Structures are given as structure tokens and as C-alpha cells.
Amino acid sequence: MDRPPLIPQHVWDSLSDEGRVVIGSVVEGLERRAAELERQVRDLTARVEQNSTNSSKPPSSDPIGVKRKPPSPPSRKRRGGQKGHPRRMRALVPPERVASVTDCKPTECRRCRHPLSGVDAEPLRHQVAELPPIEPEVHEYRLHRLGCPHCKTVTCGALPDGVPRTSFGPRLHAALSVLTGAYRLSKRQVAQLCSDLLGLTISVGMIAKLERITADVLERPVAELAEAVKTAGAANIDETGWREAHLKAWLWVVVTSVGIVFRIARSRAGAVAADLLGEEPKPIVISDRFPGYEWIKLKSRQVCWAHLRRDFQAMIDREGDGAEVGRQLLWQSNKLFEAWHKARDGIIRRSTFLQTVAWLRPMVRRSLERGSGCACTKTAATCGELLRLWDCLWTFTQVGGVEPTNNAAERALRHAVIWRRISGGTDSEGGSRFVERMLSAVATCRQQRRNVLEYVAGCLEARACRASSPSLLPVANASARAA
């Protein structure tokens, strides 16, 4: 048996064969244990050093001192607009919308004091916008209860058609729901705002009741939108953590050109994604490498390159055998994005972009093959997975209108993540329905440049008149479905 390197030769020679076997087995066990502990230390160190630049952690979780980008050198320019920049001014309100017009004419020359008269054909227009005192209009309906002289039955008068059964009209009701759902104000803040701005007294419980009504009137248009997004040409999908009744849940989002749909579910399984996209998705799905999307066919999927860049940075930060592979892949992704941005902005033609991709693809593959055989297990596993998903890396180069990143879904989730951090989630299933439907309506209206307040008010007016809520679909899609 070979002598362990830590035991002197003369001590080893003095041992019997049986003693050498025992000591050798003990030393081997200690060496294995030491190697395992070193691996654990490396893994824990890598976990502690994770941040938004080398993992999927959000920037808000970064500790103090993390440098995401090198600081830009200080500019010698003065603050504010630079000389020669195009002047930007607030658009003037059309004359028909002006409440009053006051002509300001000089009475004498500012130099020689000679009297002046006449009219300027094109006077300078100075408009001042002011908010008048807001006094809500309160309409009272007196329901008379009259007794029948014949059978003595008392009959109460009914409200006219279109009058809501709650104490708040459609526009005020919609404004309260938009304040909580689109501007992330708490119910107590909305109650205080009503008191300060409108002079109305409203309880937190009433605001919650109005939210439930809003969720009900948005149910049909959001369900119609959820079916329509399944037919879009491309769909970005992502999910983030949520809390429902103090239990773990997930908020999902699907972003398409048709609209944006949110869903709160207790599960993060692929079944939720299949329900949102359709089990046989026609569109190209842009996502991260979460296993819940494995059911999607490779030819119908685009893996997010922004996530890949963070993985490449993680390879560099782990150092060791995989660091050089990470540096090569990061450089290659830089070249890919540089060409993509130029093609997207019209600086270069798409054919030129595809030529750049043609010489980058084999370089990326060689780097991944090298990384899959390196000594770093995490780097090898990541490179092996990317080789398995190889076709998903390049779908955006083959199908027009497909982005190489999942930034659209991540941007859509940002408002919801801030809402979750402020509120802590929802306390009930009904609250979750309000959140997901309100988020869908707000995001879709803003995508279509529609007024959110007007849309929600229209839905509530339709409810009061016992009519169908207006559609969230774009005009062309809504007309096709109606036909």
C-alpha cells in the first residue's frame, strides 16, 4: 500500500501491514470528507455571492456595494438641456376646451410711452391649468313605500334602470378601484384621499366590497382576452412569487400583441402555463429555462438571452475551470446583442444581422461543448442544458417579431411585484381575482393606449344597465369575434 504523503517514511516503515491498512483507510476517508467539505464551501460561497448580475435574483435583493455596471466617467456638461437640443413644450389645450380667455393688451409703448391700440393677429398664448374644488354630485332617489288600501300590502318603489345599487356611481366606483389596482394605494389611503379630496366618508370595508364588484364585471372581458392571447404570434411568459391568505402562491403573466393576462395560482407547475398558453401552443413562447415550460416543443420556444448572460457571469464569478468559458460566452453574447439592436433599430439590414449570427453560432457551440466537459459541475450542467436546448437559443433569428429576451414579461410583472411588496399579497381568493383581473385590464389598456378609468367605468355602467361589459380585445379582434 502507498504511503500517505502526511506520514513520515520512518513512521510508515515501523508500522505493521495491518496498521498500514487501517491508517490508509482512515486517511482516504478523511481526504474524501475534506473534498466534500471543500465542495460545500464553494457552493455556499457561490450562493452568498449571488446577485442580480449572475442569477435570477431581482436587483432589489442586492446587498449594498454590488456594482451592476461600471460607473460612467463624470461629464463636463452643465446640468439641464444642452445648447442646440430640440425644445419641448407642453401642448396647449384647444380653444374649445378653455374655460375663459383674457386679452392682455399693452396701453403704451414700453420705450417712448406712446399710447397703443389695435389687436395682435397671433398673440402669445399663456395657459394656466387649475383644479377647481371637487364636489361630487350626489343624486338622491326616494323610494316611497305605499300601502294597498285593499289588501294592506306595502309596496316599495324601485330604482330606475341604470342606477347602481351601491352608494357610488360608476365613475367614482371605477376611480376607487383604479387607485388601488393601478396606482397601488392601500384601502386606508384611498379612504383618506376620498375625505381630503372629495369630502366623502367611505369605510375600508366598502372599498373592499367595491373591489369585489369590479372583479365581477371584469370577469368576462378578461376571460375573453385570455382565450385570445392563445392565438397570438408570440407570447412572453413569466411567473413570480405571491402570497394568498398567508400561503405561498405564484403570479403568472402572458404578454402578447393582443393583450396581457395575469393569473394567480397556488401552483408553479407547467399545467398553469399550459392553461394560459393552450396545451398545443401555436405562438412562439419566450421564457426562461424554468422546468415548467419543458412541455413546449423546442421549435416553438425561445430561451431568454438576458437570463443566459447572468448565467455566463455566474460562471466567471465562480472562477476555476469554467471562468474562461463564461468569459467567452459573455463576449459572444455581447456581439449578438450588438448586432440585434442595430438590426432592430434599422441601422443594419436583417441579412447583415443573420450573417453575424452565422459566424457566432459555431463559436457559441464550441464554448458550450468545452464548458460541458469542464471540472466545475455547475458550469458543466448549465452548458449541457444549453446544448440540449440549442434550437431554442436561435428561434428569434428564424421567426420575425420574436425578441431574444423575456424583458416584456419581466417589465409587466414589475408593477405587480411592487404591489406585492407594499401589500404583502392578498388575504382571500376573491382578493386574488380582483388583483389578476385589474392587472390584466390596466396593462392591456395601457398597451392599447386606452384610458383605464374610462374602461372600468364603462364596465360598471354596463353592469348597472344589465348589459355586457366592453371588450378588452383590440378593435380589429373584437370586430372579428362579433362578426
Short mmCIF file of N, CA and C in Angstrom, two decimals, residues 106 149 185 351:
data_model
loop_
_atom_site.label_atom_id
_atom_site.label_comp_id
_atom_site.label_asym_id
_atom_site.label_seq_id
_atom_site.Cartn_x
_atom_site.Cartn_y
_atom_site.Cartn_z
N PRO A 106 -51.11 95.83 -24.14
CA PRO A 106 -50.36 96.97 -23.58
C PRO A 106 -51.07 98.28 -23.91
N PRO A 149 -104.76 49.93 -0.10
CA PRO A 149 -105.98 50.05 0.72
C PRO A 149 -106.85 48.81 0.67
N LEU A 185 -52.37 52.24 -4.20
CA LEU A 185 -52.71 52.84 -2.92
C LEU A 185 -53.43 51.81 -2.05
N SER A 351 -30.41 40.88 -43.14
CA SER A 351 -29.48 39.94 -43.78
C SER A 351 -28.08 40.09 -43.19
#
